[in-house]
Each structure stands twice: as structure tokens, then as C-alpha cells.
Tab-separated table of N, CA and C in Angstrom:
chain	number	residue	atom	x	y	z
A	25	MET	N	-73.344	211.939	149.499
A	25	MET	CA	-72.658	211.640	148.307
A	25	MET	C	-73.327	210.648	147.515
A	26	ASN	N	-73.438	210.890	146.152
A	26	ASN	CA	-74.057	209.802	145.416
A	26	ASN	C	-72.981	209.224	144.523
A	27	GLY	N	-73.570	208.187	143.740
A	27	GLY	CA	-72.549	207.417	142.869
A	27	GLY	C	-71.827	208.171	141.890
A	28	GLN	N	-72.495	209.129	141.260
A	28	GLN	CA	-71.860	210.004	140.245
A	28	GLN	C	-70.793	210.887	140.820
A	29	GLU	N	-70.963	211.407	141.957
A	29	GLU	CA	-70.015	212.295	142.706
A	29	GLU	C	-68.903	211.347	143.066
A	30	LEU	N	-68.973	210.228	143.526
A	30	LEU	CA	-67.945	209.317	143.872
A	30	LEU	C	-67.067	208.968	142.751
A	31	ILE	N	-67.640	208.763	141.543
A	31	ILE	CA	-67.018	208.418	140.280
A	31	ILE	C	-66.164	209.574	139.896
A	32	ARG	N	-66.822	210.800	139.864
A	32	ARG	CA	-66.189	212.003	139.547
A	32	ARG	C	-64.900	212.347	140.395
A	33	ARG	N	-64.989	212.206	141.666
A	33	ARG	CA	-63.848	212.474	142.613
A	33	ARG	C	-62.835	211.393	142.437
A	34	TYR	N	-63.228	210.114	142.168
A	34	TYR	CA	-62.361	209.052	141.972
A	34	TYR	C	-61.435	209.318	140.704
A	35	ALA	N	-62.190	209.780	139.640
A	35	ALA	CA	-61.437	210.002	138.365
A	35	ALA	C	-60.499	211.279	138.573
A	36	ALA	N	-60.750	212.102	139.549
A	36	ALA	CA	-59.909	213.213	139.866
A	36	ALA	C	-58.820	212.915	140.816
A	37	GLN	N	-58.454	211.543	140.917
A	37	GLN	CA	-57.347	210.938	141.782
A	37	GLN	C	-57.640	210.898	143.288
A	38	GLU	N	-58.958	211.128	143.634
A	38	GLU	CA	-59.230	210.983	145.012
A	38	GLU	C	-59.527	209.500	145.271
A	39	GLY	N	-59.086	208.870	146.326
A	39	GLY	CA	-59.298	207.482	146.388
A	39	GLY	C	-59.693	207.076	147.897
A	40	ASN	N	-59.774	208.002	148.686
A	40	ASN	CA	-60.139	207.655	150.165
A	40	ASN	C	-61.557	208.150	150.514
A	41	PHE	N	-62.388	207.208	150.783
A	41	PHE	CA	-63.847	207.491	151.122
A	41	PHE	C	-64.314	206.722	152.173
A	42	PRO	N	-63.619	206.684	153.363
A	42	PRO	CA	-64.113	205.774	154.440
A	42	PRO	C	-65.493	206.308	154.926
A	43	ARG	N	-66.328	205.353	155.409
A	43	ARG	CA	-67.613	205.618	155.906
A	43	ARG	C	-68.535	206.517	155.038
A	44	ALA	N	-68.240	206.374	153.726
A	44	ALA	CA	-69.081	207.061	152.701
A	44	ALA	C	-70.565	206.569	152.730
A	45	MET	N	-71.533	207.343	152.667
A	45	MET	CA	-72.918	206.989	152.622
A	45	MET	C	-73.372	206.862	151.172
A	46	LEU	N	-73.447	205.547	150.619
A	46	LEU	CA	-73.702	205.286	149.117
A	46	LEU	C	-74.870	204.313	149.045
A	47	HIS	N	-75.799	204.430	149.993
A	47	HIS	CA	-77.012	203.521	149.942
A	47	HIS	C	-77.703	203.497	148.523
A	48	GLN	N	-77.896	202.396	147.948
A	48	GLN	CA	-78.435	202.315	146.675
A	48	GLN	C	-77.820	203.046	145.505
A	49	ALA	N	-76.516	203.317	145.679
A	49	ALA	CA	-75.795	204.131	144.634
A	49	ALA	C	-75.667	203.153	143.313
A	50	ASN	N	-75.645	203.888	142.193
A	50	ASN	CA	-75.487	203.136	140.895
A	50	ASN	C	-73.969	203.314	140.502
A	51	LEU	N	-73.260	202.254	140.805
A	51	LEU	CA	-71.887	202.236	140.468
A	51	LEU	C	-71.489	201.101	139.553
A	52	ALA	N	-72.558	200.626	138.772
A	52	ALA	CA	-72.330	199.568	137.808
A	52	ALA	C	-71.184	199.949	136.783
A	53	LYS	N	-70.319	198.868	136.573
A	53	LYS	CA	-69.291	198.982	135.677
A	53	LYS	C	-68.193	200.059	135.976
A	54	ALA	N	-68.217	200.712	137.152
A	54	ALA	CA	-67.239	201.748	137.512
A	54	ALA	C	-65.932	201.100	137.723
A	55	ASN	N	-64.910	201.787	137.381
A	55	ASN	CA	-63.524	201.491	137.767
A	55	ASN	C	-63.081	202.143	139.144
A	56	LEU	N	-63.124	201.273	140.136
A	56	LEU	CA	-62.883	201.738	141.362
A	56	LEU	C	-61.650	200.913	142.065
A	57	SER	N	-60.845	200.431	141.301
A	57	SER	CA	-59.737	199.663	141.833
A	57	SER	C	-58.937	200.463	142.829
A	58	ARG	N	-58.606	199.742	143.844
A	58	ARG	CA	-57.656	200.213	145.021
A	58	ARG	C	-58.374	201.388	145.762
A	59	ILE	N	-59.664	201.508	145.623
A	59	ILE	CA	-60.404	202.617	146.402
A	59	ILE	C	-60.457	202.274	147.790
A	60	ASN	N	-60.538	203.207	148.701
A	60	ASN	CA	-60.784	202.954	150.077
A	60	ASN	C	-62.191	203.308	150.435
A	61	LEU	N	-63.123	202.230	150.674
A	61	LEU	CA	-64.481	202.451	151.103
A	61	LEU	C	-64.711	201.674	152.407
A	62	SER	N	-63.636	201.689	153.359
A	62	SER	CA	-63.886	201.050	154.560
A	62	SER	C	-64.921	201.648	155.405
A	63	GLY	N	-65.742	200.760	155.930
A	63	GLY	CA	-66.889	201.228	156.774
A	63	GLY	C	-68.037	201.908	155.945
A	64	ALA	N	-68.078	201.936	154.720
A	64	ALA	CA	-68.903	202.661	153.911
A	64	ALA	C	-70.266	201.875	153.772
A	65	ASP	N	-71.327	202.654	153.691
A	65	ASP	CA	-72.616	202.028	153.517
A	65	ASP	C	-72.955	201.987	152.051
A	66	LEU	N	-72.860	200.709	151.423
A	66	LEU	CA	-73.117	200.429	150.095
A	66	LEU	C	-74.469	199.455	150.010
A	67	SER	N	-75.215	199.568	151.024
A	67	SER	CA	-76.336	198.607	150.949
A	67	SER	C	-77.337	198.903	149.841
A	68	GLY	N	-77.659	197.855	149.105
A	68	GLY	CA	-78.496	198.054	148.074
A	68	GLY	C	-77.822	198.668	146.797
A	69	ALA	N	-76.576	198.891	146.795
A	69	ALA	CA	-75.924	199.484	145.715
A	69	ALA	C	-75.736	198.601	144.508
A	70	ASP	N	-75.637	199.208	143.353
A	70	ASP	CA	-75.556	198.411	141.979
A	70	ASP	C	-74.033	198.558	141.753
A	71	LEU	N	-73.276	197.452	142.075
A	71	LEU	CA	-71.841	197.459	141.685
A	71	LEU	C	-71.593	196.349	140.672
A	72	SER	N	-72.549	196.055	139.921
A	72	SER	CA	-72.493	194.868	138.916
A	72	SER	C	-71.363	195.304	137.947
A	73	GLY	N	-70.453	194.308	137.709
A	73	GLY	CA	-69.419	194.733	136.618
A	73	GLY	C	-68.447	195.651	137.077
A	74	ALA	N	-68.419	196.097	138.327
A	74	ALA	CA	-67.469	197.192	138.772
A	74	ALA	C	-66.105	196.436	138.921
A	75	ASP	N	-65.063	197.353	138.761
A	75	ASP	CA	-63.684	196.901	139.151
A	75	ASP	C	-63.343	197.452	140.387
A	76	LEU	N	-63.403	196.508	141.474
A	76	LEU	CA	-63.033	196.824	142.854
A	76	LEU	C	-61.779	196.030	143.288
A	77	SER	N	-60.907	195.640	142.287
A	77	SER	CA	-59.771	194.827	142.601
A	77	SER	C	-58.814	195.680	143.499
A	78	GLY	N	-58.368	195.023	144.530
A	78	GLY	CA	-57.448	195.702	145.540
A	78	GLY	C	-58.057	196.870	146.322
A	79	ALA	N	-59.416	196.879	146.282
A	79	ALA	CA	-60.200	197.809	147.203
A	79	ALA	C	-60.247	197.494	148.557
A	80	ASN	N	-60.301	198.470	149.366
A	80	ASN	CA	-60.407	198.375	150.875
A	80	ASN	C	-61.808	198.488	151.184
A	81	LEU	N	-62.563	197.436	151.490
A	81	LEU	CA	-64.016	197.397	151.782
A	81	LEU	C	-64.243	196.809	153.222
A	82	GLN	N	-63.198	196.910	154.077
A	82	GLN	CA	-63.255	196.425	155.480
A	82	GLN	C	-64.409	196.997	156.196
A	83	GLN	N	-65.197	196.146	156.785
A	83	GLN	CA	-66.384	196.507	157.526
A	83	GLN	C	-67.347	197.349	156.824
A	84	ALA	N	-67.350	197.311	155.518
A	84	ALA	CA	-68.365	198.026	154.766
A	84	ALA	C	-69.741	197.188	154.820
A	85	ASN	N	-70.842	198.017	154.695
A	85	ASN	CA	-72.197	197.372	154.642
A	85	ASN	C	-72.751	197.165	153.132
A	86	LEU	N	-72.613	195.935	152.652
A	86	LEU	CA	-72.963	195.599	151.399
A	86	LEU	C	-74.250	194.789	151.266
A	87	THR	N	-75.136	194.877	152.255
A	87	THR	CA	-76.358	194.157	152.458
A	87	THR	C	-77.210	194.392	151.120
A	88	ASP	N	-77.613	193.302	150.501
A	88	ASP	CA	-78.469	193.349	149.446
A	88	ASP	C	-77.959	194.017	148.086
A	89	ALA	N	-76.584	194.212	148.135
A	89	ALA	CA	-75.924	194.932	146.875
A	89	ALA	C	-75.777	193.945	145.799
A	90	ASP	N	-75.657	194.602	144.582
A	90	ASP	CA	-75.570	193.808	143.367
A	90	ASP	C	-74.067	193.793	143.008
A	91	LEU	N	-73.367	192.606	143.178
A	91	LEU	CA	-71.928	192.485	142.767
A	91	LEU	C	-71.759	191.603	141.689
A	92	SER	N	-72.726	191.339	140.862
A	92	SER	CA	-72.760	190.391	139.787
A	92	SER	C	-71.535	190.716	138.775
A	93	GLY	N	-70.718	189.823	138.588
A	93	GLY	CA	-69.776	190.027	137.652
A	93	GLY	C	-68.571	191.075	137.997
A	94	ALA	N	-68.623	191.528	139.258
A	94	ALA	CA	-67.687	192.517	139.735
A	94	ALA	C	-66.341	191.761	139.945
A	95	ASP	N	-65.206	192.583	139.763
A	95	ASP	CA	-63.899	192.105	140.134
A	95	ASP	C	-63.451	192.568	141.379
A	96	LEU	N	-63.382	191.737	142.419
A	96	LEU	CA	-62.894	191.951	143.644
A	96	LEU	C	-61.612	191.310	144.057
A	97	THR	N	-60.847	191.073	143.072
A	97	THR	CA	-59.476	190.324	143.226
A	97	THR	C	-58.578	191.038	144.089
A	98	GLY	N	-58.222	190.249	145.208
A	98	GLY	CA	-57.249	190.840	146.135
A	98	GLY	C	-57.902	191.915	146.936
A	99	ALA	N	-59.273	192.056	147.088
A	99	ALA	CA	-59.752	193.165	147.894
A	99	ALA	C	-59.884	192.819	149.423
A	100	ASN	N	-59.794	193.780	150.182
A	100	ASN	CA	-59.859	193.604	151.727
A	100	ASN	C	-61.385	193.693	151.965
A	101	LEU	N	-62.015	192.511	152.376
A	101	LEU	CA	-63.306	192.392	152.749
A	101	LEU	C	-63.495	191.874	154.116
A	102	ILE	N	-62.567	192.208	154.964
A	102	ILE	CA	-62.504	191.742	156.433
A	102	ILE	C	-63.835	192.291	157.107
A	103	SER	N	-64.554	191.475	157.677
A	103	SER	CA	-65.697	191.783	158.441
A	103	SER	C	-66.727	192.595	157.673
A	104	VAL	N	-66.824	192.384	156.356
A	104	VAL	CA	-67.727	193.054	155.530
A	104	VAL	C	-69.093	192.326	155.632
A	105	ASN	N	-70.134	193.123	155.479
A	105	ASN	CA	-71.457	192.631	155.598
A	105	ASN	C	-71.948	192.425	154.123
A	106	LEU	N	-72.179	191.139	153.681
A	106	LEU	CA	-72.663	190.890	152.384
A	106	LEU	C	-73.991	190.058	152.402
A	107	ILE	N	-74.746	190.288	153.519
A	107	ILE	CA	-75.957	189.573	153.744
A	107	ILE	C	-76.968	189.774	152.562
A	108	GLY	N	-77.356	188.716	151.863
A	108	GLY	CA	-78.298	188.828	150.769
A	108	GLY	C	-77.811	189.435	149.492
A	109	ALA	N	-76.401	189.610	149.500
A	109	ALA	CA	-75.785	190.175	148.201
A	109	ALA	C	-75.879	189.283	147.025
A	110	GLU	N	-76.099	189.880	145.940
A	110	GLU	CA	-76.094	189.249	144.593
A	110	GLU	C	-74.712	189.261	144.021
A	111	ALA	N	-73.925	188.138	144.097
A	111	ALA	CA	-72.533	188.239	143.605
A	111	ALA	C	-72.333	187.087	142.552
A	112	GLU	N	-73.297	186.906	141.704
A	112	GLU	CA	-73.085	185.673	140.697
A	112	GLU	C	-72.026	186.131	139.746
A	113	GLU	N	-71.130	185.107	139.525
A	113	GLU	CA	-69.966	185.253	138.615
A	113	GLU	C	-68.878	186.331	139.027
A	114	ALA	N	-68.989	186.671	140.352
A	114	ALA	CA	-68.136	187.727	140.839
A	114	ALA	C	-66.786	187.086	140.952
A	115	ASN	N	-65.725	187.834	140.866
A	115	ASN	CA	-64.210	187.438	141.057
A	115	ASN	C	-63.643	187.856	142.505
A	116	PHE	N	-63.564	186.943	143.367
A	116	PHE	CA	-63.155	187.242	144.714
A	116	PHE	C	-61.655	186.529	144.861
A	117	GLN	N	-60.999	186.176	143.713
A	117	GLN	CA	-59.832	185.562	143.838
A	117	GLN	C	-58.805	186.310	144.796
A	118	GLY	N	-58.199	185.614	145.779
A	118	GLY	CA	-57.270	186.169	146.654
A	118	GLY	C	-57.714	187.281	147.545
A	119	ALA	N	-59.076	187.475	147.593
A	119	ALA	CA	-59.662	188.454	148.509
A	119	ALA	C	-59.581	187.974	149.987
A	120	ASN	N	-59.644	188.824	150.884
A	120	ASN	CA	-59.640	188.508	152.341
A	120	ASN	C	-61.051	188.754	152.825
A	121	LEU	N	-61.699	187.661	153.113
A	121	LEU	CA	-63.193	187.778	153.543
A	121	LEU	C	-63.226	187.116	154.955
A	122	MET	N	-62.182	187.386	155.667
A	122	MET	CA	-62.078	186.873	157.114
A	122	MET	C	-63.187	187.508	157.913
A	123	GLN	N	-63.941	186.689	158.539
A	123	GLN	CA	-65.052	187.162	159.434
A	123	GLN	C	-66.109	187.879	158.725
A	124	ALA	N	-66.194	187.715	157.451
A	124	ALA	CA	-67.318	188.342	156.625
A	124	ALA	C	-68.579	187.715	156.802
A	125	ASP	N	-69.792	188.375	156.735
A	125	ASP	CA	-71.012	187.899	156.964
A	125	ASP	C	-71.690	187.807	155.538
A	126	LEU	N	-71.728	186.469	155.013
A	126	LEU	CA	-72.426	186.292	153.640
A	126	LEU	C	-73.756	185.546	153.719
A	127	ARG	N	-74.417	185.579	154.798
A	127	ARG	CA	-75.664	184.725	154.918
A	127	ARG	C	-76.564	185.090	153.730
A	128	CYS	N	-77.132	184.030	153.150
A	128	CYS	CA	-78.016	184.258	152.078
A	128	CYS	C	-77.499	184.853	150.808
A	129	ALA	N	-76.210	185.068	150.654
A	129	ALA	CA	-75.579	185.634	149.403
A	129	ALA	C	-75.751	184.695	148.383
A	130	ASN	N	-75.832	185.135	147.095
A	130	ASN	CA	-75.756	184.300	145.861
A	130	ASN	C	-74.396	184.514	145.296
A	131	LEU	N	-73.636	183.468	145.387
A	131	LEU	CA	-72.234	183.413	144.887
A	131	LEU	C	-72.204	182.329	143.728
A	132	LEU	N	-73.212	182.084	143.029
A	132	LEU	CA	-73.320	181.207	141.903
A	132	LEU	C	-72.206	181.570	140.915
A	133	GLY	N	-71.311	180.569	140.698
A	133	GLY	CA	-70.326	180.649	139.750
A	133	GLY	C	-69.143	181.598	140.109
A	134	ALA	N	-69.182	182.138	141.327
A	134	ALA	CA	-68.062	183.010	141.825
A	134	ALA	C	-66.761	182.342	141.902
A	135	ASN	N	-65.707	183.176	141.682
A	135	ASN	CA	-64.424	182.668	141.802
A	135	ASN	C	-63.792	183.062	143.206
A	136	LEU	N	-63.635	182.083	144.074
A	136	LEU	CA	-63.071	182.318	145.390
A	136	LEU	C	-61.686	181.730	145.589
A	137	ASN	N	-61.012	181.309	144.406
A	137	ASN	CA	-59.736	180.665	144.535
A	137	ASN	C	-58.793	181.598	145.267
A	138	GLY	N	-58.246	180.921	146.285
A	138	GLY	CA	-57.120	181.519	147.086
A	138	GLY	C	-57.714	182.543	148.108
A	139	ALA	N	-59.000	182.678	148.245
A	139	ALA	CA	-59.610	183.556	149.156
A	139	ALA	C	-59.444	183.128	150.519
A	140	ASN	N	-59.403	184.097	151.521
A	140	ASN	CA	-59.271	183.747	152.934
A	140	ASN	C	-60.578	184.006	153.474
A	141	MET	N	-61.403	182.978	153.733
A	141	MET	CA	-62.722	183.009	154.322
A	141	MET	C	-62.751	182.576	155.764
A	142	THR	N	-61.598	182.623	156.503
A	142	THR	CA	-61.529	182.213	157.846
A	142	THR	C	-62.651	182.815	158.681
A	143	GLN	N	-63.320	181.977	159.451
A	143	GLN	CA	-64.485	182.279	160.327
A	143	GLN	C	-65.586	183.169	159.659
A	144	ALA	N	-65.761	183.011	158.404
A	144	ALA	CA	-66.864	183.723	157.709
A	144	ALA	C	-68.180	183.015	158.004
A	145	GLU	N	-69.260	183.784	158.086
A	145	GLU	CA	-70.469	183.185	158.235
A	145	GLU	C	-71.164	183.033	156.817
A	146	ILE	N	-71.497	181.764	156.497
A	146	ILE	CA	-71.979	181.563	155.177
A	146	ILE	C	-73.281	180.715	155.195
A	147	SER	N	-73.996	180.838	156.118
A	147	SER	CA	-75.212	180.000	156.232
A	147	SER	C	-76.242	180.467	155.153
A	148	GLY	N	-76.740	179.487	154.398
A	148	GLY	CA	-77.640	179.755	153.290
A	148	GLY	C	-77.031	180.306	152.128
A	149	VAL	N	-75.739	180.382	151.930
A	149	VAL	CA	-75.039	180.814	150.741
A	149	VAL	C	-75.255	179.896	149.605
A	150	ASN	N	-75.415	180.390	148.410
A	150	ASN	CA	-75.501	179.595	147.188
A	150	ASN	C	-73.999	179.579	146.598
A	151	LEU	N	-73.310	178.499	146.644
A	151	LEU	CA	-72.026	178.416	146.082
A	151	LEU	C	-71.967	177.396	144.899
A	152	GLN	N	-73.062	177.307	144.286
A	152	GLN	CA	-73.252	176.410	143.077
A	152	GLN	C	-72.246	176.884	142.067
A	153	LYS	N	-71.501	175.832	141.508
A	153	LYS	CA	-70.519	176.135	140.446
A	153	LYS	C	-69.404	177.164	140.832
A	154	ALA	N	-69.280	177.438	142.081
A	154	ALA	CA	-68.199	178.338	142.531
A	154	ALA	C	-66.923	177.639	142.546
A	155	LYS	N	-65.830	178.416	142.438
A	155	LYS	CA	-64.440	177.922	142.390
A	155	LYS	C	-63.785	178.223	143.871
A	156	LEU	N	-63.449	177.187	144.543
A	156	LEU	CA	-62.867	177.338	145.785
A	156	LEU	C	-61.563	176.539	145.885
A	157	VAL	N	-60.740	176.736	144.943
A	157	VAL	CA	-59.347	176.191	144.944
A	157	VAL	C	-58.388	176.834	145.772
A	158	GLY	N	-57.866	176.193	146.802
A	158	GLY	CA	-56.967	176.837	147.724
A	158	GLY	C	-57.521	177.934	148.725
A	159	THR	N	-58.841	177.778	148.839
A	159	THR	CA	-59.557	178.766	149.696
A	159	THR	C	-59.395	178.312	151.152
A	160	ASP	N	-59.107	179.256	152.063
A	160	ASP	CA	-59.008	179.111	153.544
A	160	ASP	C	-60.421	179.091	154.120
A	161	LEU	N	-60.894	177.923	154.544
A	161	LEU	CA	-62.299	177.874	155.089
A	161	LEU	C	-62.159	177.557	156.621
A	162	SER	N	-60.990	177.809	157.243
A	162	SER	CA	-60.895	177.577	158.680
A	162	SER	C	-61.962	178.238	159.458
A	163	GLY	N	-62.535	177.340	160.282
A	163	GLY	CA	-63.594	178.028	161.307
A	163	GLY	C	-64.888	178.238	160.504
A	164	VAL	N	-65.062	177.776	159.320
A	164	VAL	CA	-66.428	178.005	158.534
A	164	VAL	C	-67.316	176.897	158.812
A	165	ASP	N	-68.518	177.144	159.052
A	165	ASP	CA	-69.484	176.128	159.190
A	165	ASP	C	-70.208	175.957	157.802
A	166	MET	N	-70.020	174.877	157.095
A	166	MET	CA	-70.588	174.760	155.785
A	166	MET	C	-71.899	173.969	155.861
A	167	THR	N	-72.451	173.770	156.959
A	167	THR	CA	-73.735	173.162	157.017
A	167	THR	C	-74.817	173.986	156.319
A	168	GLY	N	-75.538	173.457	155.441
A	168	GLY	CA	-76.578	174.145	154.841
A	168	GLY	C	-76.130	175.067	153.491
A	169	VAL	N	-74.866	174.863	153.162
A	169	VAL	CA	-74.414	175.639	151.976
A	169	VAL	C	-74.535	174.750	150.787
A	170	ASP	N	-75.050	175.429	149.572
A	170	ASP	CA	-75.324	174.711	148.465
A	170	ASP	C	-74.028	174.766	147.676
A	171	LEU	N	-73.366	173.590	147.460
A	171	LEU	CA	-72.153	173.459	146.868
A	171	LEU	C	-72.275	172.587	145.601
A	172	THR	N	-73.374	172.525	144.991
A	172	THR	CA	-73.586	171.768	143.813
A	172	THR	C	-72.623	172.208	142.719
A	173	GLU	N	-72.040	171.257	142.138
A	173	GLU	CA	-71.002	171.441	141.098
A	173	GLU	C	-69.891	172.447	141.371
A	174	ALA	N	-69.616	172.761	142.632
A	174	ALA	CA	-68.523	173.642	143.045
A	174	ALA	C	-67.224	172.768	142.860
A	175	GLN	N	-66.182	173.655	142.473
A	175	GLN	CA	-64.828	173.099	142.487
A	175	GLN	C	-64.149	173.331	143.850
A	176	ILE	N	-64.038	172.298	144.572
A	176	ILE	CA	-63.429	172.391	145.941
A	176	ILE	C	-62.140	171.497	145.983
A	177	THR	N	-60.970	172.070	145.965
A	177	THR	CA	-59.799	171.346	146.030
A	177	THR	C	-58.773	172.119	146.832
A	178	GLN	N	-57.989	171.455	147.541
A	178	GLN	CA	-56.790	172.036	148.244
A	178	GLN	C	-57.320	173.211	149.232
A	179	VAL	N	-58.515	173.057	149.802
A	179	VAL	CA	-59.098	174.056	150.733
A	179	VAL	C	-58.411	173.789	152.116
A	180	LYS	N	-58.197	174.804	152.880
A	180	LYS	CA	-57.734	174.759	154.317
A	180	LYS	C	-59.091	174.797	155.103
A	181	GLN	N	-59.170	173.772	156.043
A	181	GLN	CA	-60.345	173.777	156.848
A	181	GLN	C	-60.091	173.000	158.183
A	182	ALA	N	-61.116	173.126	159.021
A	182	ALA	CA	-60.969	172.337	160.181
A	182	ALA	C	-61.333	170.909	159.999
A	183	PRO	N	-60.565	169.967	160.626
A	183	PRO	CA	-60.737	168.616	160.213
A	183	PRO	C	-62.162	168.038	160.481
A	184	GLU	N	-62.906	168.630	161.372
A	184	GLU	CA	-64.289	168.157	161.505
A	184	GLU	C	-65.362	168.593	160.582
A	185	MET	N	-64.948	169.597	159.778
A	185	MET	CA	-65.886	170.352	158.956
A	185	MET	C	-66.393	169.412	157.796
A	186	THR	N	-67.707	169.478	157.529
A	186	THR	CA	-68.161	168.690	156.395
A	186	THR	C	-68.312	169.754	155.164
A	187	LEU	N	-68.227	169.284	153.991
A	187	LEU	CA	-68.411	170.138	152.814
A	187	LEU	C	-69.717	169.922	152.089
A	188	TYR	N	-70.615	169.207	152.771
A	188	TYR	CA	-71.806	169.019	152.033
A	188	TYR	C	-73.046	169.371	152.858
A	189	GLY	N	-74.054	169.877	152.307
A	189	GLY	CA	-75.312	170.098	153.210
A	189	GLY	C	-76.416	170.479	152.417
A	190	VAL	N	-77.521	170.749	152.950
A	190	VAL	CA	-78.714	171.181	152.192
A	190	VAL	C	-79.032	172.683	152.611
A	191	SER	N	-79.193	173.526	151.660
A	191	SER	CA	-79.425	174.906	151.844
A	191	SER	C	-80.601	175.178	152.847
A	192	ARG	N	-80.353	176.121	153.722
A	192	ARG	CA	-81.468	176.475	154.652
A	192	ARG	C	-82.245	177.621	153.931
A	193	ASN	N	-83.495	177.843	154.303
A	193	ASN	CA	-84.266	178.973	153.883
A	193	ASN	C	-84.143	180.084	154.909
A	194	TRP	N	-83.113	180.799	154.966
A	194	TRP	CA	-83.037	182.033	155.702
A	194	TRP	C	-83.878	183.122	155.201
A	195	VAL	N	-84.179	184.072	156.140
A	195	VAL	CA	-84.916	185.268	155.610
A	195	VAL	C	-84.069	186.507	155.912
A	196	THR	N	-84.009	187.279	154.773
A	196	THR	CA	-83.113	188.523	154.832
A	196	THR	C	-84.103	189.667	154.979
A	197	TRP	N	-83.667	190.929	155.026
A	197	TRP	CA	-84.583	192.083	155.057
A	197	TRP	C	-85.344	192.172	153.748
A	198	ALA	N	-84.844	191.723	152.729
A	198	ALA	CA	-85.528	191.782	151.411
A	198	ALA	C	-86.530	190.643	151.275
A	199	GLY	N	-86.443	189.559	152.066
A	199	GLY	CA	-87.335	188.329	151.937
A	199	GLY	C	-86.526	187.201	152.081
A	200	HIS	N	-86.981	186.108	151.629
A	200	HIS	CA	-86.320	184.811	151.635
A	200	HIS	C	-85.121	184.680	150.786
A	201	CYS	N	-84.127	183.781	151.068
A	201	CYS	CA	-83.048	183.594	150.289
A	201	CYS	C	-83.098	182.053	149.904
């Protein structure tokens, strides 16, 4: 299946696409709210500006995907792979990112207010200017995360966790982050 076929089928009221193979699909600015893409391969996909609010992306592979400006409000992103993803200015408000792998992702200016990031892996993540008001960071190691100018208030976290660190230079499949 390619991006155009997915958009066509979604427009025809089909919304269930578990384990879909959409590697490098162009879904930029697509309206895919409440779609089920659980376990789908969206690695390298262009989802910039897409509406994925309320979507089920549990265990999906979004390695190196472009989610810049995407709306993922209330999305189910449990155990999702977002390694190396570009999610600048994306809206993850109220999303469930429990046990998500976000290593080396760029979340510059992203809205994570009220998100559940329990036990997420965020080594090397860019959270500059991100909004983390009321975010659940329980079990998250923030060492090496860039939080420059981030809004961090009312977060839930383990008492020993530190919210400041220097970004690591991790290597992704596409190169350094």
C-alpha cells in the first residue's frame, strides 16, 4: 500500500490499517484523525502537518519519520519507535507515549503538555523550547536531554531524577543526532 491508497481508503470511511507497510509514504498534511495504524511501518514517512489526533499508532515504526507540525493530540503511541524522528513543533498534548523509544528525535518546540511518557527512552532527544506542563516522566532518564528554554512545570517524575543534562551525540541509522 502507498500513501495515496491509504488516503483514498481512509476518505472512503475505512480506518483500520494495522501493520500497514508505508515505508517512506508521503502523508504530508493528510487528515488521518482516529486512524488505526498500530504496528505499521511508517519509517521515513512524511507526516508533516498531518492530523493524527486520536490515532492508534501503538508499536508503530516511525524511525526517521517527519512529524513536523503534526497533530498527535490524544494519540496512542505506546511502545512506538520514534528513533531519529523529526517532530519539530508537533502537538503531542495528552498523547500516551508510555515506553516509547524517542532516541535522537528532534522535538524542538513540541507540545507534550499532559502527555504520558512513563518509561520512555529519550536519550539524545532535543526538547529545546518544548512544553512539558503536567507531563508524566515517571521512570524516564533525562540525562543528556537538551531542555534549553523548555517549559517544565507540574511534571510527574521519580524523586531522584534530574531535569538537566548535556545532549549526547548518539548515532542513528541515518547518521548522528
